[in-house]
């Protein structure tokens, strides 16, 4: 289990993670989503105590990670940037990590085999392709047979066979009762593996939900001259209104008809009133639209 | 299965021995030590230096090579990104610094002690006729040869500390070269009165005192010198430990 509790991280004056809280539970795959620069990698580094939170704390299996007697048994991680020396062979890299915990040589061979790297075990890591490096990173994450597996963009650079391998591996690990967390920008990818979704933007929690709920939470897109007045007009139990632009709202929990009537009753002009049958990807974009850090010029 | 101090040392040894640069740099250090010792022993004919001083005349360059070995080991963690895997496995962090220092220090101590004895044996074999030969039983000879190994072992540890501290190979090597080679030169530019008091305490001068058979007026006693040098190493390690513990990896 990973518990992130009111965690903030500042680099200089910039707040990269802002009072973020969520829990990744055992037996589930938690998808960690957000646009570029949302703070996913930063959060993951704080989970394994590589970066210290400015405020708040993180618990891994109920304890601060650094206090663990067998850290590799608690959690295995694949981080965003390659964390290996290009001059070492795959075997030496894994052996060096294994020795810290007295993990046997046979376990090293086992994870190499699992990752499909046995044939290149004695090749230097510097000569590895992006995908092979990624596989070695995943092999390293599994070394200690950990209760929690946390992977930052694991399918990055993998071929279709590799993507399928990761998918099956992670669902298998969760089925064994382990906590699995993976980050991605791609909702479509994550929705195939994850049960639980944690979506962040600019370091803040945007949604903590399930894949099923996220799809049905779609709702109605409304464009209006008076978004604040409309908010008050339609407010009610079970109705959530998200601002997706200066004049745009995404309303969930009610129908386009009810919104139209409420607006007419108050004399609020509507420019658009569209039930959203958006794909997961679109729903994700709508949710994170305002929280996009780096956007292409249009 | 859990972290043990021995496990972290074993892991650091695996990292150290699995890099080609380790073997190349160690090889170069030994070759420099022996080759310079032999050349100096064969060619020098003055009366200011003994056979041991001549045999160990490669020690300055060997110190640089061994320091580079340590610096590459320490800074390499950061320049390659390996540090993230290392610290995720050992989140208490400090055992990594201690173990890395131990591995680099002992490896340099063993190879450089052997190198010093080899340089003395081979240097004696080709010794210039004008110089009196010495044996291992002669006064100070063993101390100088063993001291050379200890000094060079400590230089490797200094390299590790600087590498972990500045997190850049080029930066660490520059500081190391500055401390060992350039600082003594700069001190010579100071007014004589100051220079004479300061010079014996400079890192390379203090450390070399243990290797010198003939003590000048302006050098520390052998073991005092080595202790002073060890003091510098401890300070560098302490600062590196502080940064390692306190800052984000
Ligand atoms: N060490 C650092 N110093 C300063 N700023 C940093 C540092 N690390 C990350 N940042 C900033 O923090 C923000 C969040 O970065 P982070 O890598 O966590 O995002 P991310 O969600 O993983 O993005 P991506 O999807 O592109 O991987 C970015 O704006 C980044 O520039
Ligand atoms: Mg990232």
Short mmCIF file of N, CA, C and O in Angstrom, two decimals, chain B residues 39-99:
data_model
loop_
_atom_site.label_atom_id
_atom_site.label_comp_id
_atom_site.label_asym_id
_atom_site.label_seq_id
_atom_site.Cartn_x
_atom_site.Cartn_y
_atom_site.Cartn_z
N UNK B 39 62.51 4.85 -13.64
CA UNK B 39 63.22 5.87 -14.43
C UNK B 39 64.05 6.77 -13.51
O UNK B 39 65.24 7.01 -13.74
N UNK B 40 63.43 7.22 -12.41
CA UNK B 40 64.13 8.10 -11.48
C UNK B 40 65.32 7.37 -10.84
O UNK B 40 66.41 7.92 -10.72
N UNK B 41 65.10 6.10 -10.45
CA UNK B 41 66.17 5.33 -9.81
C UNK B 41 67.37 5.17 -10.74
O UNK B 41 68.52 5.24 -10.31
N UNK B 42 67.07 4.95 -12.02
CA UNK B 42 68.16 4.71 -12.97
C UNK B 42 68.89 5.99 -13.34
O UNK B 42 70.10 5.99 -13.55
N UNK B 43 68.16 7.13 -13.39
CA UNK B 43 68.78 8.32 -13.96
C UNK B 43 69.32 9.31 -12.93
O UNK B 43 70.23 10.07 -13.23
N UNK B 44 68.77 9.31 -11.69
CA UNK B 44 69.18 10.34 -10.73
C UNK B 44 70.53 10.00 -10.11
O UNK B 44 70.78 8.85 -9.73
N UNK B 45 71.39 11.01 -10.02
CA UNK B 45 72.69 10.72 -9.44
C UNK B 45 73.11 11.74 -8.39
O UNK B 45 74.26 11.78 -7.97
N UNK B 46 72.17 12.61 -7.97
CA UNK B 46 72.51 13.61 -6.95
C UNK B 46 72.61 12.97 -5.57
O UNK B 46 72.54 11.74 -5.44
N UNK B 47 72.75 13.79 -4.52
CA UNK B 47 72.84 13.19 -3.19
C UNK B 47 71.70 13.61 -2.26
O UNK B 47 71.73 13.37 -1.07
N UNK B 48 70.65 14.27 -2.85
CA UNK B 48 69.57 14.75 -1.99
C UNK B 48 68.50 13.70 -1.75
O UNK B 48 67.66 13.83 -0.87
N UNK B 49 68.48 12.64 -2.55
CA UNK B 49 67.40 11.66 -2.44
C UNK B 49 67.94 10.26 -2.23
O UNK B 49 68.96 9.88 -2.81
N UNK B 50 67.22 9.46 -1.42
CA UNK B 50 67.63 8.09 -1.17
C UNK B 50 66.99 7.16 -2.20
O UNK B 50 66.13 7.57 -2.98
N UNK B 51 67.36 5.90 -2.15
CA UNK B 51 66.81 4.92 -3.09
C UNK B 51 65.29 4.80 -2.94
O UNK B 51 64.58 4.61 -3.92
N UNK B 52 64.79 4.93 -1.70
CA UNK B 52 63.33 4.82 -1.49
C UNK B 52 62.62 6.05 -2.06
O UNK B 52 61.60 5.93 -2.74
N UNK B 53 63.16 7.23 -1.80
CA UNK B 53 62.55 8.45 -2.35
C UNK B 53 62.45 8.34 -3.86
O UNK B 53 61.44 8.71 -4.46
N UNK B 54 63.53 7.84 -4.48
CA UNK B 54 63.54 7.70 -5.93
C UNK B 54 62.51 6.68 -6.39
O UNK B 54 61.76 6.90 -7.34
N UNK B 55 62.46 5.53 -5.68
CA UNK B 55 61.52 4.47 -6.07
C UNK B 55 60.08 4.95 -6.02
O UNK B 55 59.23 4.49 -6.78
N UNK B 56 59.81 5.89 -5.11
CA UNK B 56 58.43 6.36 -4.94
C UNK B 56 58.17 7.68 -5.67
O UNK B 56 57.18 8.37 -5.40
N UNK B 57 59.05 8.06 -6.61
CA UNK B 57 58.85 9.36 -7.24
C UNK B 57 57.64 9.37 -8.17
O UNK B 57 57.20 10.44 -8.58
N UNK B 58 57.07 8.21 -8.48
CA UNK B 58 55.83 8.20 -9.26
C UNK B 58 54.59 8.42 -8.41
O UNK B 58 53.47 8.43 -8.94
N UNK B 59 54.79 8.61 -7.12
CA UNK B 59 53.61 8.63 -6.23
C UNK B 59 52.69 9.83 -6.48
O UNK B 59 51.49 9.74 -6.29
N UNK B 60 53.26 10.97 -6.93
CA UNK B 60 52.40 12.12 -7.19
C UNK B 60 51.41 11.83 -8.30
O UNK B 60 50.21 12.08 -8.19
N UNK B 61 51.95 11.26 -9.40
CA UNK B 61 51.06 10.94 -10.51
C UNK B 61 50.13 9.79 -10.15
O UNK B 61 48.96 9.77 -10.53
N UNK B 62 50.65 8.80 -9.41
CA UNK B 62 49.81 7.68 -8.99
C UNK B 62 48.67 8.19 -8.11
O UNK B 62 47.53 7.72 -8.21
N UNK B 63 48.97 9.18 -7.28
CA UNK B 63 47.92 9.75 -6.41
C UNK B 63 46.83 10.37 -7.26
O UNK B 63 45.63 10.19 -6.99
N UNK B 64 47.24 11.06 -8.30
CA UNK B 64 46.25 11.67 -9.18
C UNK B 64 45.38 10.58 -9.83
O UNK B 64 44.14 10.68 -9.86
N UNK B 65 46.02 9.53 -10.32
CA UNK B 65 45.28 8.45 -11.00
C UNK B 65 44.33 7.76 -10.04
O UNK B 65 43.17 7.48 -10.37
N UNK B 66 44.81 7.49 -8.82
CA UNK B 66 43.98 6.80 -7.84
C UNK B 66 42.83 7.70 -7.37
O UNK B 66 41.71 7.25 -7.14
N UNK B 67 43.11 9.00 -7.29
CA UNK B 67 42.06 9.95 -6.93
C UNK B 67 40.99 10.01 -8.01
O UNK B 67 39.79 10.07 -7.71
N UNK B 68 41.43 9.95 -9.26
CA UNK B 68 40.48 9.93 -10.38
C UNK B 68 39.61 8.67 -10.29
O UNK B 68 38.39 8.73 -10.50
N UNK B 69 40.23 7.56 -9.95
CA UNK B 69 39.48 6.31 -9.77
C UNK B 69 38.33 6.51 -8.78
O UNK B 69 37.18 6.15 -9.06
N UNK B 70 38.65 7.09 -7.63
CA UNK B 70 37.62 7.32 -6.62
C UNK B 70 36.57 8.32 -7.09
O UNK B 70 35.37 8.11 -6.91
N UNK B 71 37.04 9.39 -7.75
CA UNK B 71 36.12 10.43 -8.20
C UNK B 71 35.14 9.88 -9.23
O UNK B 71 33.94 10.17 -9.19
N UNK B 72 35.64 9.04 -10.15
CA UNK B 72 34.76 8.45 -11.17
C UNK B 72 33.73 7.54 -10.52
O UNK B 72 32.56 7.50 -10.92
N UNK B 73 34.17 6.83 -9.51
CA UNK B 73 33.26 5.92 -8.81
C UNK B 73 32.14 6.69 -8.11
O UNK B 73 30.97 6.32 -8.18
N UNK B 74 32.52 7.79 -7.47
CA UNK B 74 31.52 8.57 -6.74
C UNK B 74 30.63 9.39 -7.67
O UNK B 74 29.40 9.29 -7.61
N UNK B 75 31.26 10.17 -8.57
CA UNK B 75 30.48 11.04 -9.44
C UNK B 75 29.70 10.24 -10.47
O UNK B 75 28.62 10.65 -10.90
N UNK B 76 30.24 9.07 -10.86
CA UNK B 76 29.57 8.23 -11.86
C UNK B 76 28.15 7.86 -11.45
O UNK B 76 27.27 7.73 -12.30
N UNK B 77 27.90 7.73 -10.18
CA UNK B 77 26.55 7.44 -9.70
C UNK B 77 25.58 8.51 -10.18
O UNK B 77 24.46 8.22 -10.57
N UNK B 78 26.05 9.75 -10.12
CA UNK B 78 25.17 10.87 -10.47
C UNK B 78 25.12 11.12 -11.97
O UNK B 78 24.06 11.37 -12.53
N UNK B 79 26.29 11.05 -12.64
CA UNK B 79 26.30 11.37 -14.07
C UNK B 79 25.51 10.32 -14.86
O UNK B 79 24.98 10.63 -15.92
N UNK B 80 25.40 9.10 -14.35
CA UNK B 80 24.67 8.07 -15.09
C UNK B 80 23.23 7.91 -14.62
O UNK B 80 22.43 7.27 -15.30
N UNK B 81 22.88 8.47 -13.47
CA UNK B 81 21.53 8.29 -12.93
C UNK B 81 21.42 7.06 -12.04
O UNK B 81 20.38 6.82 -11.42
N UNK B 82 22.49 6.27 -11.95
CA UNK B 82 22.49 5.06 -11.13
C UNK B 82 22.13 5.36 -9.67
O UNK B 82 21.57 4.53 -8.97
N UNK B 83 22.45 6.58 -9.23
CA UNK B 83 22.21 6.94 -7.83
C UNK B 83 20.76 6.72 -7.42
O UNK B 83 20.48 6.35 -6.28
N UNK B 84 19.84 6.91 -8.36
CA UNK B 84 18.42 6.72 -8.01
C UNK B 84 18.14 5.26 -7.67
O UNK B 84 17.42 4.98 -6.71
N UNK B 85 18.71 4.34 -8.45
CA UNK B 85 18.53 2.92 -8.13
C UNK B 85 19.25 2.58 -6.83
O UNK B 85 18.74 1.85 -5.98
N UNK B 86 20.45 3.15 -6.68
CA UNK B 86 21.26 2.87 -5.49
C UNK B 86 20.53 3.31 -4.21
O UNK B 86 20.43 2.54 -3.25
N UNK B 87 20.02 4.54 -4.22
CA UNK B 87 19.40 5.06 -3.01
C UNK B 87 17.99 4.51 -2.79
O UNK B 87 17.51 4.46 -1.66
N UNK B 88 17.33 4.08 -3.88
CA UNK B 88 16.03 3.45 -3.69
C UNK B 88 16.24 2.11 -2.97
O UNK B 88 15.40 1.68 -2.18
N UNK B 89 17.39 1.46 -3.23
CA UNK B 89 17.68 0.18 -2.57
C UNK B 89 18.21 0.38 -1.16
O UNK B 89 18.01 -0.45 -0.28
N UNK B 90 18.93 1.48 -0.94
CA UNK B 90 19.50 1.77 0.38
C UNK B 90 19.07 3.18 0.80
O UNK B 90 19.86 4.12 0.77
N UNK B 91 17.80 3.33 1.20
CA UNK B 91 17.28 4.69 1.42
C UNK B 91 17.90 5.41 2.61
O UNK B 91 17.75 6.62 2.74
N UNK B 92 18.61 4.68 3.48
CA UNK B 92 19.31 5.39 4.55
C UNK B 92 20.51 6.16 4.03
O UNK B 92 21.08 6.99 4.73
N UNK B 93 20.93 5.82 2.85
CA UNK B 93 21.93 6.57 2.08
C UNK B 93 23.37 6.50 2.58
O UNK B 93 24.27 6.20 1.81
N UNK B 94 23.63 6.83 3.85
CA UNK B 94 25.02 6.95 4.29
C UNK B 94 25.81 5.65 4.13
O UNK B 94 26.99 5.71 3.78
N UNK B 95 25.20 4.48 4.36
CA UNK B 95 25.98 3.24 4.15
C UNK B 95 26.59 3.16 2.76
O UNK B 95 27.66 2.55 2.58
N UNK B 96 25.94 3.78 1.78
CA UNK B 96 26.48 3.76 0.42
C UNK B 96 27.81 4.50 0.37
O UNK B 96 28.80 4.00 -0.19
N UNK B 97 27.84 5.68 1.00
CA UNK B 97 29.08 6.47 0.99
C UNK B 97 30.20 5.74 1.74
O UNK B 97 31.33 5.64 1.26
N UNK B 98 29.88 5.20 2.91
CA UNK B 98 30.91 4.51 3.69
C UNK B 98 31.43 3.29 2.92
O UNK B 98 32.63 3.05 2.85
N UNK B 99 30.51 2.53 2.33
CA UNK B 99 30.93 1.30 1.64
C UNK B 99 31.74 1.60 0.40
O UNK B 99 32.72 0.93 0.09
#
